[in-house]
Short mmCIF file of N, CA, C and O in Angstrom, two decimals:
data_model
loop_
_atom_site.label_atom_id
_atom_site.label_comp_id
_atom_site.label_asym_id
_atom_site.label_seq_id
_atom_site.Cartn_x
_atom_site.Cartn_y
_atom_site.Cartn_z
N MET K 1 29.18 2.07 8.90
CA MET K 1 27.80 2.30 8.47
C MET K 1 27.57 3.34 7.49
O MET K 1 26.75 3.37 6.43
N LEU K 2 28.23 4.59 7.83
CA LEU K 2 28.08 5.82 6.84
C LEU K 2 28.68 5.44 5.49
O LEU K 2 27.93 5.87 4.47
N THR K 3 29.72 4.82 5.47
CA THR K 3 30.29 4.43 4.02
C THR K 3 29.27 3.58 3.21
O THR K 3 29.13 3.81 1.97
N ARG K 4 28.72 2.60 3.88
CA ARG K 4 27.58 1.72 3.31
C ARG K 4 26.48 2.52 2.76
O ARG K 4 25.99 2.38 1.65
N LEU K 5 26.07 3.60 3.54
CA LEU K 5 24.98 4.38 3.12
C LEU K 5 25.20 5.23 2.03
O LEU K 5 24.42 5.53 1.09
N VAL K 6 26.31 5.87 2.11
CA VAL K 6 26.86 6.67 0.94
C VAL K 6 26.93 5.87 -0.41
O VAL K 6 26.43 6.16 -1.47
N TYR K 7 27.46 4.59 -0.24
CA TYR K 7 27.61 3.72 -1.33
C TYR K 7 26.20 3.34 -2.05
O TYR K 7 25.96 3.44 -3.19
N LEU K 8 25.20 3.04 -1.03
CA LEU K 8 23.97 2.79 -1.36
C LEU K 8 23.26 3.83 -2.21
O LEU K 8 22.49 3.81 -3.14
N PHE K 9 23.44 5.07 -1.48
CA PHE K 9 22.83 6.30 -2.00
C PHE K 9 23.31 6.57 -3.60
O PHE K 9 22.58 6.68 -4.50
N LEU K 10 24.68 6.42 -3.52
CA LEU K 10 25.35 6.65 -5.01
C LEU K 10 24.90 5.63 -5.99
O LEU K 10 24.57 5.93 -7.12
N THR K 11 24.78 4.38 -5.59
CA THR K 11 24.30 3.31 -6.59
C THR K 11 22.85 3.56 -7.04
O THR K 11 22.69 3.53 -8.23
N LYS K 12 22.09 3.96 -6.12
CA LYS K 12 20.68 4.15 -6.63
C LYS K 12 20.65 5.42 -7.39
O LYS K 12 19.87 5.49 -8.36
N MET K 13 21.24 6.48 -7.09
CA MET K 13 21.32 7.80 -7.94
C MET K 13 21.87 7.57 -9.19
O MET K 13 21.44 8.20 -10.26
N LYS K 14 22.77 6.53 -9.50
CA LYS K 14 23.33 6.43 -10.80
C LYS K 14 22.37 5.90 -11.79
O LYS K 14 22.30 6.44 -13.01
N GLN K 15 21.38 5.15 -11.44
CA GLN K 15 20.32 4.63 -12.14
C GLN K 15 19.49 5.85 -12.70
O GLN K 15 19.12 5.96 -13.90
N ALA K 16 19.24 6.76 -11.79
CA ALA K 16 18.31 7.89 -12.04
C ALA K 16 19.16 8.86 -12.93
O ALA K 16 18.57 9.53 -13.91
N LEU K 17 20.32 9.14 -12.65
CA LEU K 17 21.06 9.97 -13.43
C LEU K 17 21.40 9.55 -14.92
O LEU K 17 21.26 10.37 -15.80
N ALA K 18 21.50 8.23 -15.00
CA ALA K 18 21.74 7.66 -16.37
C ALA K 18 20.43 7.88 -17.24
O ALA K 18 20.63 8.24 -18.46
N ALA K 19 19.21 7.79 -16.68
CA ALA K 19 18.06 8.03 -17.38
C ALA K 19 17.92 9.42 -17.79
O ALA K 19 17.33 9.71 -18.87
N LEU K 20 18.46 10.41 -16.99
CA LEU K 20 18.18 11.80 -17.25
C LEU K 20 19.47 12.42 -18.00
O LEU K 20 19.39 13.61 -18.28
N ALA K 21 20.47 11.77 -18.20
CA ALA K 21 21.82 12.17 -18.73
C ALA K 21 21.51 13.04 -20.08
O ALA K 21 22.09 14.00 -20.36
N ILE K 22 20.87 12.27 -20.95
CA ILE K 22 20.76 12.72 -22.33
C ILE K 22 20.12 14.16 -22.24
O ILE K 22 20.38 15.04 -22.92
N SER K 23 18.80 14.23 -21.59
CA SER K 23 18.14 15.62 -21.38
C SER K 23 19.02 16.60 -20.76
O SER K 23 18.81 17.84 -21.00
N ALA K 24 19.94 16.21 -19.87
CA ALA K 24 20.65 17.20 -19.21
C ALA K 24 21.65 17.91 -20.12
O ALA K 24 21.99 19.09 -19.83
N LEU K 25 22.02 17.18 -21.19
CA LEU K 25 22.88 17.95 -22.15
C LEU K 25 22.24 19.04 -22.77
O LEU K 25 22.99 19.99 -23.34
N ALA K 26 20.97 19.16 -22.96
CA ALA K 26 20.21 20.22 -23.49
C ALA K 26 19.59 21.13 -22.46
O ALA K 26 18.69 21.98 -22.72
N THR K 27 20.31 21.26 -21.31
CA THR K 27 19.88 22.10 -20.20
C THR K 27 20.02 23.52 -20.60
O THR K 27 21.19 24.00 -20.96
N PRO K 28 18.90 24.37 -20.49
CA PRO K 28 19.02 25.80 -20.80
C PRO K 28 19.42 26.49 -19.56
O PRO K 28 19.57 26.00 -18.41
N ALA K 29 19.58 27.75 -19.68
CA ALA K 29 20.05 28.65 -18.45
C ALA K 29 18.93 28.79 -17.34
O ALA K 29 19.44 29.07 -16.24
N ILE K 30 17.78 28.15 -17.50
CA ILE K 30 16.91 28.15 -16.47
C ILE K 30 17.07 27.14 -15.33
O ILE K 30 16.70 27.18 -14.31
N ALA K 31 17.95 26.26 -15.62
CA ALA K 31 18.13 25.09 -14.68
C ALA K 31 18.82 25.56 -13.35
O ALA K 31 19.40 26.59 -13.36
N GLY K 32 18.69 24.74 -12.39
CA GLY K 32 19.35 25.14 -11.11
C GLY K 32 19.10 24.29 -9.89
O GLY K 32 18.24 23.51 -9.94
N PRO K 33 20.13 24.48 -8.91
CA PRO K 33 20.03 23.65 -7.77
C PRO K 33 18.86 24.19 -6.81
O PRO K 33 18.70 25.47 -6.86
N TYR K 34 18.51 23.54 -5.82
CA TYR K 34 17.56 24.02 -4.86
C TYR K 34 17.67 23.22 -3.58
O TYR K 34 18.22 22.10 -3.59
N VAL K 35 17.20 23.74 -2.44
CA VAL K 35 17.10 23.06 -1.11
C VAL K 35 15.52 23.13 -0.97
O VAL K 35 14.87 24.05 -0.97
N GLU K 36 15.07 21.93 -0.41
CA GLU K 36 13.66 21.74 -0.13
C GLU K 36 13.50 21.08 1.30
O GLU K 36 14.33 20.19 1.57
N THR K 37 12.44 21.48 2.09
CA THR K 37 12.19 20.83 3.29
C THR K 37 10.82 20.36 3.13
O THR K 37 9.87 20.87 2.48
N LYS K 38 10.42 19.22 3.75
CA LYS K 38 9.10 18.55 3.81
C LYS K 38 8.69 18.26 5.23
O LYS K 38 9.61 17.62 5.91
N HIS K 39 7.56 18.55 5.65
CA HIS K 39 7.12 18.22 7.08
C HIS K 39 5.65 17.55 6.87
O HIS K 39 4.85 18.26 6.27
N GLU K 40 5.46 16.40 7.49
CA GLU K 40 4.23 15.75 7.45
C GLU K 40 3.83 15.53 8.84
O GLU K 40 4.66 14.95 9.77
N PHE K 41 2.57 15.63 9.11
CA PHE K 41 1.89 15.24 10.38
C PHE K 41 0.73 14.35 10.05
O PHE K 41 -0.22 14.79 9.34
N THR K 42 0.76 13.13 10.72
CA THR K 42 -0.30 12.16 10.18
C THR K 42 -1.09 11.72 11.48
O THR K 42 -0.67 11.85 12.66
N GLY K 43 -2.36 11.35 11.24
CA GLY K 43 -3.25 10.79 12.27
C GLY K 43 -4.53 10.29 11.66
O GLY K 43 -4.69 10.05 10.37
N THR K 44 -5.28 9.69 12.63
CA THR K 44 -6.49 9.05 12.13
C THR K 44 -7.59 9.70 13.14
O THR K 44 -7.35 9.57 14.22
N ASP K 45 -8.55 10.11 12.52
CA ASP K 45 -9.72 10.78 13.27
C ASP K 45 -9.03 12.01 14.22
O ASP K 45 -8.27 12.74 13.64
N GLU K 46 -9.20 11.89 15.53
CA GLU K 46 -8.65 12.78 16.41
C GLU K 46 -7.24 12.37 16.92
O GLU K 46 -6.57 13.25 17.69
N ASP K 47 -6.72 11.25 16.52
CA ASP K 47 -5.54 10.71 17.13
C ASP K 47 -4.39 11.12 16.25
O ASP K 47 -4.39 10.74 15.05
N PHE K 48 -3.30 11.53 16.83
CA PHE K 48 -2.15 11.94 16.11
C PHE K 48 -1.29 10.76 16.12
O PHE K 48 -1.10 9.94 17.20
N ASN K 49 -0.65 10.36 14.99
CA ASN K 49 0.14 9.08 14.90
C ASN K 49 1.68 9.35 14.73
O ASN K 49 2.40 8.77 15.41
N ALA K 50 2.08 10.31 13.83
CA ALA K 50 3.58 10.54 13.82
C ALA K 50 3.86 11.83 12.92
O ALA K 50 2.90 12.46 12.39
N GLN K 51 5.02 12.30 13.04
CA GLN K 51 5.58 13.38 12.35
C GLN K 51 6.81 12.99 11.59
O GLN K 51 7.56 12.16 12.04
N THR K 52 6.92 13.54 10.27
CA THR K 52 8.08 13.20 9.48
C THR K 52 8.65 14.49 9.10
O THR K 52 7.91 15.37 8.67
N HIS K 53 10.09 14.52 9.11
CA HIS K 53 10.57 15.83 8.47
C HIS K 53 11.80 15.38 7.67
O HIS K 53 12.63 14.35 7.96
N GLN K 54 11.88 16.17 6.52
CA GLN K 54 12.95 15.86 5.55
C GLN K 54 13.70 17.09 5.07
O GLN K 54 13.08 18.27 5.06
N ALA K 55 14.99 16.92 4.84
CA ALA K 55 15.68 17.96 4.13
C ALA K 55 16.38 17.40 2.85
O ALA K 55 16.99 16.34 2.88
N ARG K 56 16.13 18.03 1.73
CA ARG K 56 16.52 17.52 0.36
C ARG K 56 17.39 18.61 -0.32
O ARG K 56 17.07 19.77 -0.23
N VAL K 57 18.31 18.10 -1.31
CA VAL K 57 18.87 19.08 -2.24
C VAL K 57 18.52 18.39 -3.59
O VAL K 57 18.31 17.31 -3.68
N GLY K 58 18.36 19.25 -4.52
CA GLY K 58 17.94 18.88 -5.85
C GLY K 58 18.39 19.73 -7.03
O GLY K 58 18.98 20.79 -6.81
N TYR K 59 18.01 19.23 -8.07
CA TYR K 59 18.37 20.07 -9.43
C TYR K 59 17.29 19.78 -10.42
O TYR K 59 16.88 18.61 -10.58
N ASP K 60 16.73 20.88 -11.01
CA ASP K 60 15.84 20.90 -11.98
C ASP K 60 16.18 21.66 -13.13
O ASP K 60 16.98 22.56 -13.13
N TRP K 61 15.57 21.38 -14.34
CA TRP K 61 15.80 22.14 -15.61
C TRP K 61 14.64 21.97 -16.64
O TRP K 61 13.71 21.28 -16.26
N ARG K 62 14.74 22.60 -17.66
CA ARG K 62 13.64 22.66 -18.57
C ARG K 62 14.05 22.15 -19.85
O ARG K 62 15.19 22.68 -20.28
N VAL K 63 13.57 21.17 -20.46
CA VAL K 63 13.67 20.84 -21.88
C VAL K 63 12.42 20.89 -22.62
O VAL K 63 11.51 19.91 -22.41
N GLY K 64 12.28 21.87 -23.38
CA GLY K 64 11.09 21.95 -24.19
C GLY K 64 9.82 22.15 -23.18
O GLY K 64 9.83 22.90 -22.27
N ASP K 65 8.88 21.17 -23.36
CA ASP K 65 7.64 21.26 -22.39
C ASP K 65 7.81 20.35 -21.14
O ASP K 65 6.96 20.30 -20.37
N LEU K 66 9.08 19.74 -21.08
CA LEU K 66 9.49 18.93 -19.77
C LEU K 66 10.13 19.73 -18.81
O LEU K 66 10.85 20.60 -19.21
N LYS K 67 9.96 19.33 -17.54
CA LYS K 67 10.60 20.04 -16.49
C LYS K 67 11.05 18.90 -15.48
O LYS K 67 10.48 18.62 -14.59
N PRO K 68 12.13 18.12 -16.01
CA PRO K 68 12.51 17.09 -15.00
C PRO K 68 13.40 17.56 -13.75
O PRO K 68 13.96 18.72 -13.82
N TYR K 69 13.52 16.76 -12.84
CA TYR K 69 14.26 17.16 -11.51
C TYR K 69 14.78 15.86 -10.92
O TYR K 69 14.20 14.64 -11.10
N ILE K 70 15.77 15.88 -10.22
CA ILE K 70 16.36 14.88 -9.27
C ILE K 70 16.69 15.44 -7.94
O ILE K 70 17.16 16.73 -7.86
N GLU K 71 16.30 14.73 -6.81
CA GLU K 71 16.67 15.24 -5.47
C GLU K 71 16.83 14.16 -4.55
O GLU K 71 16.37 12.98 -4.66
N GLY K 72 17.72 14.36 -3.54
CA GLY K 72 17.87 13.42 -2.50
C GLY K 72 18.12 14.15 -1.03
O GLY K 72 18.62 15.29 -1.08
N GLY K 73 18.09 13.33 -0.07
CA GLY K 73 18.32 13.89 1.22
C GLY K 73 18.00 12.89 2.26
O GLY K 73 18.05 11.77 2.17
N LEU K 74 18.02 13.44 3.61
CA LEU K 74 17.77 12.71 4.73
C LEU K 74 16.56 13.07 5.46
O LEU K 74 15.99 14.25 5.31
N GLY K 75 16.00 12.04 6.15
CA GLY K 75 14.67 12.58 7.03
C GLY K 75 14.79 11.61 8.22
O GLY K 75 15.42 10.65 8.49
N THR K 76 13.60 12.05 9.17
CA THR K 76 13.44 11.28 10.26
C THR K 76 11.85 11.18 10.54
O THR K 76 11.10 12.16 10.23
N LYS K 77 11.36 10.04 10.96
CA LYS K 77 10.03 9.74 11.34
C LYS K 77 9.93 9.71 12.83
O LYS K 77 10.65 8.89 13.39
N MET K 78 9.07 10.48 13.47
CA MET K 78 8.81 10.21 14.94
C MET K 78 7.53 9.83 15.34
O MET K 78 6.54 10.67 15.39
N PRO K 79 7.16 8.58 15.58
CA PRO K 79 5.94 8.08 16.00
C PRO K 79 5.45 8.75 17.36
O PRO K 79 6.31 8.91 18.22
N ASP K 80 4.21 8.87 17.50
CA ASP K 80 3.72 9.53 18.62
C ASP K 80 3.83 8.41 19.76
O ASP K 80 3.78 7.17 19.55
N GLN K 81 4.05 8.90 20.98
CA GLN K 81 4.27 7.96 22.15
C GLN K 81 5.21 6.85 21.97
O GLN K 81 5.16 5.80 22.35
N SER K 82 6.31 7.39 21.45
CA SER K 82 7.48 6.37 21.09
C SER K 82 8.83 7.16 21.45
O SER K 82 9.06 8.21 21.19
N ASP K 83 9.76 6.55 21.96
CA ASP K 83 11.04 7.08 22.26
C ASP K 83 11.98 6.97 21.00
O ASP K 83 13.09 7.52 21.12
N GLU K 84 11.66 6.25 20.03
CA GLU K 84 12.44 5.93 19.16
C GLU K 84 12.18 6.83 17.89
O GLU K 84 11.04 6.96 17.53
N ASN K 85 13.22 7.32 17.10
CA ASN K 85 13.10 8.05 15.73
C ASN K 85 13.51 7.06 14.86
O ASN K 85 14.50 6.27 15.01
N TYR K 86 12.94 7.10 13.48
CA TYR K 86 13.34 6.23 12.35
C TYR K 86 13.91 7.15 11.35
O TYR K 86 13.27 7.94 10.53
N ASP K 87 15.30 7.01 11.12
CA ASP K 87 15.99 7.84 10.11
C ASP K 87 16.02 7.12 8.82
O ASP K 87 16.04 5.83 8.76
N PHE K 88 15.98 7.95 7.81
CA PHE K 88 15.90 7.26 6.36
C PHE K 88 16.75 8.28 5.43
O PHE K 88 16.85 9.51 5.69
N LEU K 89 17.05 7.72 4.35
CA LEU K 89 17.71 8.30 3.14
C LEU K 89 16.65 8.34 2.06
O LEU K 89 15.89 7.33 1.82
N VAL K 90 16.39 9.33 1.33
CA VAL K 90 15.39 9.50 0.37
C VAL K 90 15.78 10.12 -1.02
O VAL K 90 16.79 11.01 -0.83
N TYR K 91 15.40 9.52 -2.15
CA TYR K 91 15.75 10.18 -3.34
C TYR K 91 14.45 10.15 -4.24
O TYR K 91 13.64 9.29 -4.02
N GLU K 92 14.25 11.14 -5.09
CA GLU K 92 13.13 11.27 -5.96
C GLU K 92 13.68 11.72 -7.27
O GLU K 92 14.52 12.63 -7.51
N VAL K 93 12.98 11.18 -8.35
CA VAL K 93 13.33 11.56 -9.79
C VAL K 93 11.86 11.79 -10.43
O VAL K 93 10.91 10.89 -10.18
N GLY K 94 11.66 12.78 -11.06
CA GLY K 94 10.47 13.10 -11.75
C GLY K 94 10.42 14.20 -12.85
O GLY K 94 11.56 14.81 -13.11
N THR K 95 9.34 14.29 -13.48
CA THR K 95 9.13 15.47 -14.37
C THR K 95 7.71 15.90 -14.48
O THR K 95 6.80 15.09 -13.99
N SER K 96 7.56 17.03 -14.88
CA SER K 96 6.23 17.55 -15.34
C SER K 96 6.17 17.91 -16.71
O SER K 96 7.40 18.03 -17.27
N VAL K 97 5.18 17.80 -17.41
CA VAL K 97 5.12 18.08 -18.95
C VAL K 97 3.82 18.80 -19.16
O VAL K 97 2.68 18.60 -18.74
N ARG K 98 3.94 19.77 -19.97
CA ARG K 98 2.83 20.57 -20.46
C ARG K 98 2.24 19.92 -21.63
O ARG K 98 2.91 19.80 -22.68
N LEU K 99 1.05 19.44 -21.53
CA LEU K 99 0.44 18.76 -22.39
C LEU K 99 -0.51 19.59 -23.45
O LEU K 99 -0.48 19.36 -24.65
N THR K 100 -1.18 20.59 -22.92
CA THR K 100 -1.88 21.68 -23.65
C THR K 100 -1.69 23.02 -22.84
O THR K 100 -1.02 23.02 -21.83
N ASP K 101 -2.39 24.01 -23.29
CA ASP K 101 -2.21 25.33 -22.57
C ASP K 101 -2.82 25.10 -21.08
O ASP K 101 -2.47 25.90 -20.21
N ASN K 102 -3.75 24.34 -20.92
CA ASN K 102 -4.52 24.14 -19.79
C ASN K 102 -4.25 22.90 -18.97
O ASN K 102 -4.74 22.79 -17.83
N LEU K 103 -3.56 22.00 -19.59
CA LEU K 103 -3.45 20.63 -18.96
C LEU K 103 -1.87 20.21 -18.86
O LEU K 103 -1.22 20.39 -19.68
N THR K 104 -1.53 19.82 -17.69
CA THR K 104 -0.19 19.45 -17.38
C THR K 104 -0.22 18.04 -16.84
O THR K 104 -1.20 17.76 -16.01
N GLY K 105 0.79 17.28 -16.94
CA GLY K 105 0.92 15.89 -16.37
C GLY K 105 2.19 15.83 -15.64
O GLY K 105 3.12 16.69 -15.79
N TYR K 106 2.27 14.91 -14.64
CA TYR K 106 3.68 14.60 -13.99
C TYR K 106 3.76 13.28 -13.66
O TYR K 106 2.77 12.43 -13.62
N GLY K 107 4.97 12.88 -13.35
CA GLY K 107 5.24 11.40 -12.89
C GLY K 107 6.51 11.57 -12.09
O GLY K 107 7.40 12.35 -12.27
N LYS K 108 6.53 10.74 -11.09
CA LYS K 108 7.72 10.68 -10.19
C LYS K 108 7.89 9.43 -9.39
O LYS K 108 6.84 8.69 -9.28
N ILE K 109 9.03 9.05 -8.99
CA ILE K 109 9.31 7.81 -8.33
C ILE K 109 10.05 8.32 -7.06
O ILE K 109 11.13 9.04 -7.12
N GLU K 110 9.72 7.82 -5.95
CA GLU K 110 10.47 8.14 -4.64
C GLU K 110 10.79 6.92 -4.04
O GLU K 110 10.07 5.93 -3.82
N THR K 111 12.13 6.90 -3.38
CA THR K 111 12.52 5.62 -2.61
C THR K 111 12.96 6.16 -1.32
O THR K 111 13.84 7.20 -1.12
N LYS K 112 12.51 5.42 -0.10
CA LYS K 112 13.07 5.76 1.08
C LYS K 112 13.78 4.59 1.76
O LYS K 112 13.24 3.47 1.75
N TYR K 113 14.99 4.70 2.04
CA TYR K 113 15.85 3.67 2.73
C TYR K 113 15.81 3.88 4.17
O TYR K 113 16.51 4.84 4.73
N GLN K 114 15.19 2.90 5.00
CA GLN K 114 15.23 3.00 6.45
C GLN K 114 16.55 2.46 6.99
O GLN K 114 16.71 1.37 6.74
N PHE K 115 17.19 3.20 7.76
CA PHE K 115 18.50 2.74 8.38
C PHE K 115 18.19 1.59 9.46
O PHE K 115 18.96 0.66 9.56
N SER K 116 17.04 1.64 10.30
CA SER K 116 16.85 0.78 11.33
C SER K 116 16.63 -0.66 10.87
O SER K 116 17.14 -1.63 11.54
N ASP K 117 15.95 -0.89 9.76
CA ASP K 117 15.72 -2.23 9.29
C ASP K 117 16.23 -2.64 7.93
O ASP K 117 16.04 -3.70 7.44
N GLU K 118 17.00 -1.69 7.41
CA GLU K 118 17.65 -1.73 6.03
C GLU K 118 16.67 -2.11 4.91
O GLU K 118 16.94 -3.08 4.16
N THR K 119 15.42 -1.58 4.91
CA THR K 119 14.54 -1.87 4.00
C THR K 119 14.28 -0.61 3.10
O THR K 119 14.50 0.51 3.54
N SER K 120 13.78 -0.61 1.90
CA SER K 120 13.42 0.36 1.08
C SER K 120 12.06 0.45 0.78
O SER K 120 11.45 -0.54 0.22
N ASP K 121 11.31 1.65 1.00
CA ASP K 121 9.90 1.62 0.61
C ASP K 121 10.01 2.58 -0.64
O ASP K 121 10.70 3.54 -0.77
N TRP K 122 9.11 2.35 -1.51
CA TRP K 122 9.11 3.12 -2.90
C TRP K 122 7.72 3.59 -3.21
O TRP K 122 6.74 2.71 -2.71
N LYS K 123 7.47 4.52 -3.98
CA LYS K 123 6.12 4.84 -4.47
C LYS K 123 6.48 5.43 -5.82
O LYS K 123 7.35 6.32 -6.10
N VAL K 124 5.38 5.35 -6.77
CA VAL K 124 5.33 5.96 -8.11
C VAL K 124 4.10 6.74 -8.00
O VAL K 124 2.99 6.15 -7.64
N GLU K 125 4.16 8.01 -8.47
CA GLU K 125 3.03 8.85 -8.58
C GLU K 125 2.81 9.42 -9.86
O GLU K 125 3.75 9.94 -10.56
N LEU K 126 1.59 9.46 -10.42
CA LEU K 126 1.37 9.98 -11.69
C LEU K 126 0.07 10.91 -11.58
O LEU K 126 -0.86 10.53 -10.76
N GLY K 127 0.04 11.97 -12.15
CA GLY K 127 -1.15 12.81 -12.19
C GLY K 127 -1.33 13.85 -13.22
O GLY K 127 -0.36 13.90 -14.05
N THR K 128 -2.39 14.56 -13.18
CA THR K 128 -2.72 15.62 -14.08
C THR K 128 -3.19 16.79 -13.43
O THR K 128 -3.75 16.70 -12.22
N LYS K 129 -3.15 17.94 -13.89
CA LYS K 129 -3.80 19.26 -13.39
C LYS K 129 -4.26 19.94 -14.56
O LYS K 129 -3.60 20.22 -15.61
N PHE K 130 -5.60 20.31 -14.41
CA PHE K 130 -6.29 21.21 -15.47
C PHE K 130 -6.42 22.57 -14.85
O PHE K 130 -7.14 22.63 -13.77
N ARG K 131 -6.11 23.52 -15.55
CA ARG K 131 -6.36 24.94 -15.16
C ARG K 131 -7.44 25.57 -15.99
O ARG K 131 -7.36 25.52 -17.20
N PHE K 132 -8.41 26.20 -15.33
CA PHE K 132 -9.44 26.89 -15.93
C PHE K 132 -9.10 28.22 -16.38
O PHE K 132 -8.29 28.99 -15.86
#
């Protein structure tokens, strides 16, 4: 199973790396690897539903006004009042871009592959931030 997961992860990452390969050639000295953790606690009204914990490794760099990155890792979701945990593989590719002195935009795509039912959930997020 581990061999299949590594194969799946590498296959998905190849697509993302190919899209970023050209800009990686222009990587300045500011680029670098990083480790990131994410912890989410969800609920509805007063009811607690689940907690999710992730550990990721990534790499980001700067190309002009762009700051692209790629990261991947593992996570687990623990629903409330359940003895089962749901482990998953996650990867994300994105960039932020400085549009003006006060306005930045970003875009990212994230995919989570659940080991328990062998499905992939994905999301695309786009946004802007204006600083006064």
